[in-house]
XYZ file of C-alpha atoms in Angstrom:
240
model
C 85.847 101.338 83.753
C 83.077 101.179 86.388
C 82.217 97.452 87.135
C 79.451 96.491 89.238
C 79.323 93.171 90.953
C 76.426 91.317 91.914
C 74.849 92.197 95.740
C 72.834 90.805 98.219
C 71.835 91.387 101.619
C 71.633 89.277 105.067
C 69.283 91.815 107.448
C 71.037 95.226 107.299
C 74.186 94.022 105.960
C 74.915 93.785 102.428
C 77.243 91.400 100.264
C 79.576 91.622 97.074
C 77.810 88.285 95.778
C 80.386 87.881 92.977
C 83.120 87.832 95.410
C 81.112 85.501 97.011
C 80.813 83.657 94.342
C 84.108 83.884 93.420
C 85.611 82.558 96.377
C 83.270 79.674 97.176
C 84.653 78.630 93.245
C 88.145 79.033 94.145
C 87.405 76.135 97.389
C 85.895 74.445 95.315
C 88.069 74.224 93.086
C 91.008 73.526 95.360
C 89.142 71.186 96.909
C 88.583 69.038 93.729
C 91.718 69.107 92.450
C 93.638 67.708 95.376
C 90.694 65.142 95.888
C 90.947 64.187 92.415
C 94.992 64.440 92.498
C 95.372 62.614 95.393
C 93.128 59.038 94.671
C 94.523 55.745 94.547
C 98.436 56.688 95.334
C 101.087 54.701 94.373
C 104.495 54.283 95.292
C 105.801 55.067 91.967
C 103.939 58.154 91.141
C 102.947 59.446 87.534
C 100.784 61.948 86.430
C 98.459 63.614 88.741
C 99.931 62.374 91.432
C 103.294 63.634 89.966
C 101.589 66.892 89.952
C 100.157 67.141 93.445
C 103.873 65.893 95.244
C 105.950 68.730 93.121
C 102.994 71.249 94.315
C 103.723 69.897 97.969
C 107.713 69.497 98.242
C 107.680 72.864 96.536
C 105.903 74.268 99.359
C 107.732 72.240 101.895
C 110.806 74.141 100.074
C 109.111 78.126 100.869
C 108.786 76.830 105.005
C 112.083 75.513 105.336
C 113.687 78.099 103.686
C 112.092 80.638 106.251
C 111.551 78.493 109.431
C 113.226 75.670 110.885
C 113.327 72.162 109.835
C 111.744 71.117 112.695
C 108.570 73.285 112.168
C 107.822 71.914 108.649
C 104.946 69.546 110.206
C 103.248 72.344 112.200
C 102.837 74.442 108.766
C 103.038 72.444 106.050
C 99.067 71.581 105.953
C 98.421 75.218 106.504
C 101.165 76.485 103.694
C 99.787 74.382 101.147
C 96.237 75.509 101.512
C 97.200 79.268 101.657
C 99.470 78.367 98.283
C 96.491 76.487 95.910
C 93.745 78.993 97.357
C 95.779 82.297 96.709
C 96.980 80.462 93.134
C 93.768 79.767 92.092
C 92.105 82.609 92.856
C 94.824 84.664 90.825
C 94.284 82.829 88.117
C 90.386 82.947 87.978
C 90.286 86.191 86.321
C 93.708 86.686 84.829
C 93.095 83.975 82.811
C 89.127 85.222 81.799
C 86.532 87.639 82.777
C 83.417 88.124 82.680
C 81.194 91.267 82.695
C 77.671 91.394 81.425
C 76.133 94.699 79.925
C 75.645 97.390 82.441
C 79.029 96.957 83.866
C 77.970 94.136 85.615
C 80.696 91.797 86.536
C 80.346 88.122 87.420
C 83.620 86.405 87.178
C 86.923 87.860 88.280
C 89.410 87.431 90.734
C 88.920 86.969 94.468
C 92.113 88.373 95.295
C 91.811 91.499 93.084
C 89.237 93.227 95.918
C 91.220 94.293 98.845
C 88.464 92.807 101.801
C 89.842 89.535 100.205
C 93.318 90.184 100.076
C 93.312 91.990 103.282
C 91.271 89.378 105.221
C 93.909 86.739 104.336
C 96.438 88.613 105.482
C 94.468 89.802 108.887
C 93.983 85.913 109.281
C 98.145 85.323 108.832
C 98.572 87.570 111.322
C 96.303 86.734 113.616
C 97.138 82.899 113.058
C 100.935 83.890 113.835
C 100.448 85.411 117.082
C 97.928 83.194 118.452
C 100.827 80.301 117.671
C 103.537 82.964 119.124
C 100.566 82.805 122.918
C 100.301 78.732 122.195
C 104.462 78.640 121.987
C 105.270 80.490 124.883
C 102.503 81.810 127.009
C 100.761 85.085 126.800
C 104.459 86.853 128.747
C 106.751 85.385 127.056
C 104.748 85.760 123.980
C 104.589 89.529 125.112
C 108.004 89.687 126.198
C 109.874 87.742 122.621
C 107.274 89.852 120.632
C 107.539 93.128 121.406
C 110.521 93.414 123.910
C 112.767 91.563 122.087
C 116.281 92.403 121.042
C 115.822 96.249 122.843
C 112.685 97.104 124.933
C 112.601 100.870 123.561
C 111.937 98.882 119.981
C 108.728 98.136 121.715
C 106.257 100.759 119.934
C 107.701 100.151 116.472
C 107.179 96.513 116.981
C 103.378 97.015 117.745
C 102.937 99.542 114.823
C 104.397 96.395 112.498
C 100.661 93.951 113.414
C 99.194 96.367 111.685
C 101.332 97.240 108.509
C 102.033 93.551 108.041
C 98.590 93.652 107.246
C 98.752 96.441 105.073
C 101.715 95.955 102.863
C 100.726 91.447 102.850
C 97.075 92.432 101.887
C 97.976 95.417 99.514
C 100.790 94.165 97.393
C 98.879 90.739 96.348
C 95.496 93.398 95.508
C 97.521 95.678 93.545
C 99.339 93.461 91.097
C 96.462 91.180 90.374
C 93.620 94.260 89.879
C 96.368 95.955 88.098
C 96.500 93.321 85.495
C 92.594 92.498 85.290
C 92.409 96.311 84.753
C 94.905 95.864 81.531
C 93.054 93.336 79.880
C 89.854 94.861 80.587
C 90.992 97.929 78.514
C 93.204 95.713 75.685
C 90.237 93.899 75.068
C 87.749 97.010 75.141
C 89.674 99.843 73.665
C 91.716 98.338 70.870
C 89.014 95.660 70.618
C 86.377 97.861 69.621
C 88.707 100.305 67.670
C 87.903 101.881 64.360
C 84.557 99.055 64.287
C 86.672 95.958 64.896
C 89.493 96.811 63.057
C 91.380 96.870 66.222
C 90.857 93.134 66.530
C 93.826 91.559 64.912
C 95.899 93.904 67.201
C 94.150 93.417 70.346
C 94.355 89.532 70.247
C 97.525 88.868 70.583
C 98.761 92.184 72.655
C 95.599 90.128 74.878
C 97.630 86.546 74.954
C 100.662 88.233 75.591
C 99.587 89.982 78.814
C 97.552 87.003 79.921
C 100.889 84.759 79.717
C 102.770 87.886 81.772
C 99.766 88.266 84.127
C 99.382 84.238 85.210
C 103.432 84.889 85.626
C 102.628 87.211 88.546
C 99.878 85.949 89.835
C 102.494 83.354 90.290
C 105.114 85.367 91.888
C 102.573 86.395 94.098
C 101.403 83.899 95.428
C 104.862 82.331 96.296
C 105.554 85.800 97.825
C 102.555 85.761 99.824
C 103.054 82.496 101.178
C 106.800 82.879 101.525
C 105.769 86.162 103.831
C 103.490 83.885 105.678
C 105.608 82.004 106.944
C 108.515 84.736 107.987
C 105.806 86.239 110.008
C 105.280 82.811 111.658
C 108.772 82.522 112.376
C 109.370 85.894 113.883
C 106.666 84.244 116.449
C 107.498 80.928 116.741
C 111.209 81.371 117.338
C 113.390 83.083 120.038
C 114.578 86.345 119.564
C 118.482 86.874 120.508
């Protein structure tokens, strides 16, 4: 399977334009939903409204299980965006796909290319350190940080910036390209078997692995954002 993806150029540097695409979908998206969830409250809630509190208290639930109480207003706003963006763009392509002849793909998932997954997790752990400098200054940022229980711990501690954004980035790529890849060949290989005989076989094996694939894009996204938020607390709090 060799997909192409649609491409454009600013000057001398180019663009994946379905990724693009892709992504400014996903805010959309996100954007609309909670906009549409989120007119004319009550203060008996039902239906949408229903919907958009459980999303909320459920992410309230992944902060205070990995941070304090007291930080739940300082990260709830940023939780709950990180949770419907990296949900929805899961879903986007586990759910359907698109690829035109030529290999030429213009609807998957944002998070199954690894600049996407690995930007959002570059941008956690920028986010969390720049919070660590606003909590305690740039030394005792330093000094909690790095320092902290044992000095000699120091290097290790350094060499973790980066792998935090390897194995956050990484892990959320890998499960969601692994299962686009797996319905990309269900639906091409037993799909076009023995001149469509394949069919009545491919269809559900296709529904089956669509249900298990929304499943982890789930999981993943509650891991992601459940991640997120350690990493903020390893910055935010003191270290004995």
């Amino acid at each position: 399977m060799d997909e192409k993806s649609l491409t454009f150029h600013i000057g001398p540097i180019w663009f994946d334009g379905t990724i693009c695409l892709m992504v400014l979908l996903t805010c959309a998206i996100v954007f609309f939903t909670v906009f549409f969830c989120t007119r004319n409250l009550t203060m008996k809630p039902k239906g949408k409204q229903n919907a958009i509190e459980w999303v909320i208290d459920f992410v309230k639930g992944i902060i205070t299980d990995n941070m304090p109480k007291k930080e739940l207003s300082n990260f709830h706003l940023l939780a709950f965006t990180l949770f419907l963006f990296v949900f929805v763009a899961n879903m986007l392509g586990l759910v359907t796909k698109i690829v035109l002849p030529g290999e030429l793909s213009v609807w998957k998932s944002p998070t199954a290319d690894p600049i996407v997954t690995l930007t959002l997790a570059f941008m956690v752990i920028v986010l969390s350190n720049l919070y660590g400098v606003a909590r305690f200054g740039v030394k005792g940022y330093i000094t909690n940080s790095f320092f902290k229980p044992v000095s000699f711990l120091a290097p290790v501690k350094f060499m973790e910036e980066f792998t935090n954004v390897l194995t956050l980035g990484l892990r959320l790529y890998g499960n969601i390209y692994a299962g686009e890849v797996l319905l990309t060949l269900i639906s091409s290989k037993l799909g076009g078997l023995g001149g469509g005989l394949g069919i009545p076989l491919a269809i559900p094996l296709e529904m089956i692995w669509i249900g298990f694939s929304i499943f982890i894009g789930s999981i993943q996204t509650f891991v992601f954002v459940s991640l997120s938020m350690v990493y903020m607390s390893h910055k935010i709090e003191v270290e004995e």
